[in-house]
Short mmCIF file of C-alpha atoms in Angstrom, two decimals:
data_model
loop_
_atom_site.label_atom_id
_atom_site.label_comp_id
_atom_site.label_asym_id
_atom_site.label_seq_id
_atom_site.Cartn_x
_atom_site.Cartn_y
_atom_site.Cartn_z
CA MET A 109 19.77 -38.33 -8.16
CA ASN A 110 17.96 -38.43 -4.86
CA ILE A 111 14.56 -39.17 -3.30
CA ASP A 112 13.65 -37.63 0.03
CA ILE A 113 10.51 -38.95 1.75
CA GLN A 114 8.87 -37.07 4.61
CA ASN A 115 5.71 -37.63 6.59
CA THR A 116 3.41 -34.63 6.50
CA VAL A 117 -0.13 -33.82 7.67
CA ASN A 118 -2.78 -36.56 7.87
CA ASN A 119 -0.03 -39.22 7.55
CA TRP A 120 0.49 -38.26 3.93
CA LYS A 121 3.92 -38.72 2.38
CA LEU A 122 5.82 -35.95 0.61
CA PHE A 123 8.32 -37.15 -2.00
CA THR A 124 11.03 -34.77 -3.20
CA LEU A 125 12.87 -35.86 -6.35
CA THR A 126 16.18 -34.12 -7.05
CA ASN A 127 18.42 -34.53 -10.11
CA GLN A 128 22.08 -33.71 -10.69
CA GLN A 129 21.19 -30.24 -12.07
CA ASN A 130 19.62 -29.31 -8.69
CA MET A 131 16.13 -29.33 -10.19
CA SER A 132 13.61 -30.79 -7.77
CA VAL A 133 9.98 -31.88 -7.85
CA SER A 134 7.93 -32.36 -4.68
CA LEU A 135 4.68 -34.33 -4.68
CA LEU A 136 2.21 -35.86 -2.26
CA ASN A 137 0.72 -39.33 -2.33
CA TYR A 138 -2.52 -37.46 -1.57
CA GLY A 139 -4.08 -36.55 -4.91
CA GLY A 140 -0.75 -37.10 -6.63
CA ILE A 141 -0.39 -33.37 -6.01
CA ILE A 142 2.74 -31.60 -7.24
CA THR A 143 3.48 -29.09 -4.48
CA ALA A 144 6.67 -27.54 -5.91
CA ILE A 145 8.93 -27.62 -8.97
CA ASN A 146 12.23 -25.82 -8.38
CA VAL A 147 14.25 -24.91 -11.48
CA PRO A 148 17.03 -22.38 -12.23
CA ASP A 149 16.61 -19.07 -14.03
CA ARG A 150 19.19 -17.63 -16.44
CA HIS A 151 21.35 -16.58 -13.46
CA ASN A 152 21.06 -20.05 -11.88
CA ASN A 153 18.70 -18.83 -9.16
CA ILE A 154 16.60 -21.86 -8.26
CA GLU A 155 12.97 -20.99 -7.54
CA ASN A 156 9.56 -22.65 -7.45
CA VAL A 157 7.54 -22.42 -10.71
CA VAL A 158 4.19 -23.90 -9.61
CA LEU A 159 1.53 -22.78 -7.15
CA GLY A 160 1.22 -24.74 -3.92
CA PHE A 161 -0.36 -24.33 -0.50
CA LYS A 162 1.82 -23.19 2.39
CA ASN A 163 -0.03 -25.65 4.64
CA HIS A 164 -0.48 -29.11 3.12
CA ALA A 165 -3.70 -29.61 5.11
CA ASP A 166 -5.34 -27.04 2.83
CA TYR A 167 -5.23 -29.54 -0.04
CA THR A 168 -8.26 -31.28 1.49
CA GLN A 169 -10.27 -28.23 0.34
CA ASN A 170 -8.46 -27.88 -2.99
CA LEU A 171 -11.30 -26.26 -4.94
CA ASN A 172 -8.82 -24.88 -7.49
CA PHE A 173 -7.21 -28.34 -8.00
CA LEU A 174 -3.69 -27.01 -7.41
CA GLY A 175 -1.14 -29.50 -8.74
CA ALA A 176 -3.47 -32.50 -8.60
CA ILE A 177 -4.13 -35.56 -10.74
CA ILE A 178 -7.55 -35.05 -12.31
CA GLY A 179 -10.05 -37.76 -13.26
CA ARG A 180 -11.79 -39.92 -14.03
CA VAL A 181 -12.63 -37.27 -16.64
CA ALA A 182 -10.74 -33.99 -16.65
CA GLY A 183 -12.86 -31.02 -17.63
CA ARG A 184 -16.58 -30.34 -17.64
CA ILE A 185 -19.24 -32.90 -18.53
CA GLN A 186 -22.42 -31.22 -19.70
CA ALA A 187 -25.44 -31.69 -17.40
CA ALA A 188 -23.40 -34.24 -15.38
CA THR A 189 -24.62 -37.07 -17.62
CA PHE A 190 -23.36 -39.18 -20.50
CA ALA A 191 -24.34 -42.37 -22.29
CA ILE A 192 -22.44 -45.38 -23.60
CA GLU A 193 -24.33 -47.91 -25.75
CA ASP A 194 -27.64 -46.25 -24.80
CA GLN A 195 -26.88 -46.75 -21.10
CA SER A 196 -27.07 -43.40 -19.30
CA TYR A 197 -24.88 -42.50 -16.35
CA ARG A 198 -25.59 -39.77 -13.81
CA LEU A 199 -22.58 -38.05 -12.23
CA GLU A 200 -22.25 -35.55 -9.42
CA ALA A 201 -23.14 -31.99 -10.44
CA ASN A 202 -20.39 -30.08 -8.65
CA GLU A 203 -20.30 -26.94 -10.82
CA GLU A 204 -23.82 -25.60 -11.30
CA ALA A 205 -25.62 -28.33 -13.30
CA HIS A 206 -22.38 -29.79 -14.63
CA HIS A 207 -19.69 -32.28 -13.57
CA LEU A 208 -16.18 -30.89 -13.18
CA HIS A 209 -12.86 -32.74 -12.89
CA GLY A 210 -14.23 -36.06 -11.62
CA GLY A 211 -16.44 -34.52 -8.93
CA ALA A 212 -15.73 -33.60 -5.32
CA GLY A 213 -14.44 -37.12 -4.63
CA GLY A 214 -12.32 -37.38 -7.76
CA LEU A 215 -8.73 -38.59 -8.07
CA HIS A 216 -7.46 -35.31 -6.58
CA GLN A 217 -8.84 -36.52 -3.21
CA VAL A 218 -7.40 -40.05 -3.31
CA ILE A 219 -4.51 -41.33 -1.20
CA TRP A 220 -2.50 -43.17 -3.84
CA THR A 221 -0.26 -46.18 -3.24
CA ALA A 222 3.24 -44.86 -3.85
CA ALA A 223 6.31 -46.75 -5.06
CA PRO A 224 9.49 -44.63 -5.35
CA PHE A 225 12.21 -45.74 -7.76
CA GLN A 226 15.65 -44.67 -8.92
CA THR A 227 17.91 -45.51 -11.86
CA GLU A 228 21.30 -44.19 -12.94
CA ASP A 229 19.80 -41.10 -14.58
CA THR A 230 16.17 -40.91 -13.36
CA VAL A 231 14.29 -40.73 -10.11
CA GLY A 232 10.55 -40.99 -9.62
CA VAL A 233 7.39 -42.22 -7.95
CA ALA A 234 4.74 -44.57 -9.36
CA LEU A 235 1.28 -43.89 -7.92
CA SER A 236 -1.46 -46.50 -8.24
CA HIS A 237 -5.16 -46.57 -7.40
CA THR A 238 -8.20 -48.72 -8.13
CA SER A 239 -11.36 -46.75 -8.89
CA VAL A 240 -14.22 -49.18 -8.34
CA ASP A 241 -17.26 -49.69 -10.56
CA GLY A 242 -19.83 -46.95 -9.91
CA GLU A 243 -17.42 -44.63 -8.12
CA GLY A 244 -18.55 -41.07 -8.80
CA GLY A 245 -21.24 -42.52 -11.06
CA TYR A 246 -18.76 -43.87 -13.62
CA PRO A 247 -19.04 -47.42 -14.98
CA GLY A 248 -16.22 -49.95 -14.68
CA THR A 249 -13.50 -50.77 -12.20
CA VAL A 250 -10.43 -48.92 -13.44
CA GLU A 251 -6.85 -49.75 -12.46
CA ILE A 252 -4.78 -46.56 -12.71
CA THR A 253 -1.04 -45.89 -12.44
CA VAL A 254 0.41 -42.39 -12.75
CA THR A 255 4.21 -42.20 -12.78
CA TYR A 256 6.24 -39.05 -12.20
CA THR A 257 9.83 -39.34 -13.48
CA LEU A 258 12.54 -36.67 -13.18
CA THR A 259 15.51 -36.92 -15.53
CA ASN A 260 18.94 -35.30 -15.53
CA ASN A 261 17.83 -33.30 -18.58
CA ASN A 262 15.42 -31.31 -16.37
CA GLU A 263 12.43 -33.20 -17.74
CA LEU A 264 9.41 -34.14 -15.67
CA ILE A 265 7.76 -37.09 -17.42
CA VAL A 266 4.18 -37.92 -16.43
CA ASP A 267 2.89 -41.32 -17.60
CA TYR A 268 -0.77 -42.29 -17.26
CA VAL A 269 -1.66 -45.99 -17.64
CA ALA A 270 -5.08 -47.49 -16.98
CA THR A 271 -7.43 -50.34 -17.88
CA SER A 272 -11.17 -50.77 -17.25
CA ASP A 273 -13.28 -53.93 -17.04
CA LYS A 274 -16.22 -52.10 -18.68
CA ASN A 275 -16.63 -49.54 -21.43
CA THR A 276 -16.28 -46.19 -19.69
CA ALA A 277 -15.11 -42.57 -19.97
CA LEU A 278 -11.58 -41.65 -18.95
CA THR A 279 -9.13 -38.83 -19.59
CA LEU A 280 -6.50 -38.02 -16.98
CA THR A 281 -4.36 -34.92 -16.56
CA ASN A 282 -2.33 -32.91 -14.06
CA HIS A 283 -3.61 -29.52 -12.92
CA SER A 284 -0.40 -27.70 -12.00
CA TYR A 285 -0.44 -23.90 -12.21
CA PHE A 286 2.88 -22.77 -13.72
CA ASN A 287 4.52 -19.40 -13.20
CA LEU A 288 7.98 -19.20 -14.73
CA SER A 289 8.81 -15.89 -13.02
CA GLY A 290 9.73 -17.98 -9.97
CA ASN A 291 8.20 -17.81 -6.49
CA ILE A 292 5.21 -15.97 -8.03
CA GLY A 293 7.38 -12.92 -8.67
CA ARG A 294 4.86 -11.63 -11.20
CA THR A 295 1.54 -12.65 -12.76
CA ILE A 296 1.52 -14.59 -16.04
CA HIS A 297 0.53 -11.61 -18.21
CA ASP A 298 4.03 -11.49 -19.76
CA HIS A 299 4.36 -15.23 -20.32
CA HIS A 300 4.88 -15.80 -24.03
CA VAL A 301 3.12 -18.98 -25.19
CA THR A 302 3.31 -20.95 -28.43
CA ILE A 303 0.77 -23.73 -29.12
CA ALA A 304 0.71 -25.92 -32.24
CA SER A 305 -3.05 -25.68 -32.75
CA ASP A 306 -5.24 -24.57 -35.66
CA GLU A 307 -8.58 -25.01 -33.85
CA PHE A 308 -10.12 -24.55 -30.42
CA ILE A 309 -13.48 -25.51 -28.98
CA GLU A 310 -16.10 -22.80 -28.57
CA LEU A 311 -17.66 -22.41 -25.10
CA ASP A 312 -21.05 -21.13 -24.00
CA ASN A 313 -21.66 -18.82 -21.03
CA GLU A 314 -21.40 -21.78 -18.62
CA LEU A 315 -18.02 -22.82 -20.10
CA ILE A 316 -19.64 -25.86 -21.74
CA PRO A 317 -18.59 -26.73 -25.32
CA THR A 318 -21.19 -25.67 -27.89
CA GLY A 319 -20.15 -28.40 -30.32
CA ASN A 320 -18.40 -25.92 -32.60
CA LYS A 321 -14.71 -25.89 -33.47
CA LEU A 322 -13.35 -22.43 -34.28
CA GLU A 323 -10.31 -21.62 -36.35
CA VAL A 324 -7.66 -19.71 -34.44
CA THR A 325 -6.80 -17.48 -37.42
CA HIS A 326 -7.38 -13.77 -36.74
CA THR A 327 -8.32 -14.41 -33.09
CA PRO A 328 -6.48 -14.09 -29.74
CA PHE A 329 -6.40 -17.91 -29.79
CA ASP A 330 -3.76 -18.03 -32.53
CA PHE A 331 -0.67 -19.12 -30.61
CA ARG A 332 0.98 -20.82 -33.60
CA THR A 333 3.78 -18.25 -33.75
CA GLY A 334 3.47 -17.25 -30.10
CA GLN A 335 1.92 -14.35 -28.21
CA LEU A 336 1.67 -12.90 -24.73
CA ILE A 337 -1.07 -14.16 -22.40
CA ALA A 338 -1.90 -10.50 -21.70
CA ASP A 339 -3.18 -10.20 -25.28
CA GLY A 340 -6.06 -12.54 -24.43
CA ILE A 341 -6.66 -11.23 -20.92
CA ASP A 342 -7.06 -7.69 -22.31
CA SER A 343 -9.00 -8.78 -25.39
CA THR A 344 -12.63 -7.88 -26.13
CA PHE A 345 -13.04 -11.12 -28.11
CA SER A 346 -16.22 -12.86 -26.95
CA GLN A 347 -14.56 -16.18 -26.05
CA ASN A 348 -12.01 -14.44 -23.82
CA ILE A 349 -14.79 -12.50 -22.09
CA ILE A 350 -16.82 -15.72 -21.54
CA ALA A 351 -13.79 -17.17 -19.75
CA SER A 352 -13.76 -14.23 -17.29
CA HIS A 353 -11.16 -12.37 -19.35
CA GLY A 354 -8.60 -15.01 -20.20
CA TYR A 355 -8.50 -18.61 -21.41
CA ASP A 356 -10.20 -21.78 -20.21
CA HIS A 357 -10.39 -23.48 -23.59
CA TYR A 358 -9.53 -26.76 -25.28
CA PHE A 359 -6.99 -26.46 -28.10
CA ILE A 360 -6.84 -29.35 -30.60
CA LEU A 361 -3.14 -30.04 -31.09
CA ASN A 362 -1.64 -30.57 -34.52
CA PRO A 363 -0.60 -34.24 -34.49
CA GLN A 364 2.54 -33.74 -36.55
CA GLN A 365 4.01 -31.31 -34.01
CA GLN A 366 6.26 -33.05 -31.51
CA GLU A 367 6.80 -30.07 -29.24
CA ALA A 368 3.20 -28.97 -28.82
CA ILE A 369 3.65 -26.09 -26.37
CA TYR A 370 6.47 -23.67 -25.63
CA VAL A 371 6.35 -21.13 -22.80
CA LYS A 372 8.94 -18.48 -21.97
CA ASP A 373 9.38 -15.71 -19.44
CA GLU A 374 11.81 -13.13 -20.78
CA VAL A 375 12.65 -11.58 -17.40
CA SER A 376 13.69 -14.77 -15.59
CA GLY A 377 14.84 -16.43 -18.81
CA ARG A 378 13.01 -19.63 -17.90
CA VAL A 379 11.42 -21.69 -20.65
CA MET A 380 9.15 -24.74 -20.54
CA THR A 381 8.46 -27.10 -23.40
CA ILE A 382 5.57 -29.56 -23.32
CA LYS A 383 5.42 -32.73 -25.43
CA THR A 384 2.44 -35.07 -25.29
CA ASN A 385 0.64 -37.88 -27.10
CA GLN A 386 -2.67 -36.45 -25.93
CA PRO A 387 -4.83 -34.98 -28.73
CA GLY A 388 -5.32 -31.59 -27.09
CA VAL A 389 -4.83 -29.30 -24.14
CA VAL A 390 -6.97 -27.03 -21.97
CA MET A 391 -5.09 -23.81 -21.31
CA TYR A 392 -6.44 -22.12 -18.18
CA THR A 393 -5.04 -18.77 -17.11
CA ALA A 394 -6.37 -18.73 -13.52
CA ASN A 395 -9.08 -16.22 -14.40
CA ASN A 396 -11.21 -17.56 -11.55
CA LEU A 397 -8.47 -18.56 -9.12
CA THR A 398 -9.67 -18.03 -5.56
CA GLU A 399 -7.98 -14.95 -4.15
CA GLY A 400 -6.41 -14.83 -0.70
CA LEU A 401 -5.28 -18.47 -0.45
CA GLU A 402 -2.13 -18.96 1.62
CA LEU A 403 0.41 -20.22 -0.89
CA THR A 404 4.06 -21.06 -0.31
CA GLU A 405 5.14 -17.67 -1.67
CA GLY A 406 2.26 -15.46 -0.53
CA THR A 407 -1.47 -15.04 -1.06
CA SER A 408 -3.14 -16.03 -4.30
CA LYS A 409 -4.64 -13.69 -6.87
CA ARG A 410 -6.06 -14.00 -10.37
CA TYR A 411 -3.57 -14.79 -13.14
CA ASP A 412 -0.96 -16.13 -10.70
CA GLY A 413 -0.48 -19.27 -12.81
CA ILE A 414 -1.24 -21.00 -16.08
CA CYS A 415 -2.42 -24.60 -16.48
CA PHE A 416 -1.76 -26.83 -19.48
CA GLU A 417 -4.18 -29.73 -19.01
CA THR A 418 -3.20 -32.21 -21.72
CA GLN A 419 -6.17 -34.52 -22.31
CA ALA A 420 -8.95 -35.69 -24.62
CA SER A 421 -12.18 -33.68 -24.78
CA PRO A 422 -15.27 -34.32 -22.61
CA ALA A 423 -17.21 -32.60 -25.42
CA SER A 424 -16.91 -35.96 -27.21
CA LEU A 425 -19.54 -37.37 -24.83
CA HIS A 426 -22.21 -35.09 -26.35
CA HIS A 427 -20.86 -34.06 -29.76
CA GLU A 428 -19.37 -35.86 -32.75
CA GLY A 429 -15.90 -35.14 -34.09
CA PHE A 430 -14.00 -34.37 -30.89
CA PRO A 431 -11.04 -36.27 -29.40
CA THR A 432 -12.79 -39.04 -27.52
CA VAL A 433 -12.68 -39.75 -23.80
CA ARG A 434 -14.23 -43.18 -24.31
CA LEU A 435 -12.15 -46.10 -23.02
CA ASP A 436 -13.31 -49.57 -24.04
CA ALA A 437 -13.04 -52.52 -21.69
CA HIS A 438 -9.61 -54.17 -21.47
CA ILE A 439 -8.07 -51.68 -23.93
CA PRO A 440 -5.00 -50.04 -22.37
CA TYR A 441 -5.06 -46.30 -21.73
CA ASP A 442 -1.47 -45.12 -22.19
CA LYS A 443 -0.72 -41.39 -22.28
CA GLN A 444 2.36 -39.31 -21.59
CA THR A 445 3.16 -35.64 -21.09
CA VAL A 446 6.71 -34.34 -20.73
CA PHE A 447 7.50 -30.96 -19.16
CA SER A 448 11.04 -29.83 -20.02
CA PHE A 449 12.67 -26.83 -18.35
CA GLY A 450 15.54 -24.68 -19.58
CA VAL A 451 16.70 -21.08 -19.96
CA LEU A 452 16.95 -18.60 -22.81
CA LEU A 453 20.40 -18.04 -24.24
CA ASP A 454 21.49 -14.41 -23.85
#
């Protein structure tokens, strides 16, 4: 196990965590951004499986949120407003009339206080930040710690812990774009995804939840036994078309399912399993990824990556019956998502 720490642009620090299987995870204290995850394929070729900028300075204009910690509220908040106990709060409208991913000054733009650590079989970095009362329009001073831990079992464990001194809204996630082909060898069309979910949230033309839950049965959103991402990209189903021909939807996870998400790429043989105690996940297939960005392995294009944003649902701020983003004062927020990497057996 090893931690390498380098100074990079703007006096940021780049931490590279390496385990005994030669898997490595690189992350910045700026935005808690994961810049690279290097894992072996079936032939033990170690390649990067997330999208990252070639030049770290480009993360200051990270409009696609590559690899970043997202908050205070991940996702879209309708009309950039919400209310708690009849007290209304106005947020920044940074996507048309709506609030997206904590606003332009959200947690993806923060320089976090970083504390690296190492044990016999883990290595990691704990990132901490205080978001003050009124920041971004949100109520409450919130103490946040996000911990990235790499194990010798090729697991990346992400722990989110927070407390607020006022009732507020909070749901944190990581916005990494995964591509298991390695070094963006191919788009994600042939990624085969399984999600333990019976329902997803319907979106309107502005990608705002309508308040309706839809059953996945007989739709391109039925990933319970697995399907190719291409099936949704090529679909004429209205919800895929609304999302610019792909997915940008919240799936409500079945609580009894421990391994909520399973992703495999047959060509490379790489597989990724996601476990979480979050109630759902937004799967985003980079339908609107900015093209022509200078990434580590070339220029970006649509469908270069797939995000699994484990979180509660911002729809709960305007509709009943959705996994809530409300966090009451002095009640601990404690969430975990585990990304495990392996290979298919031939």
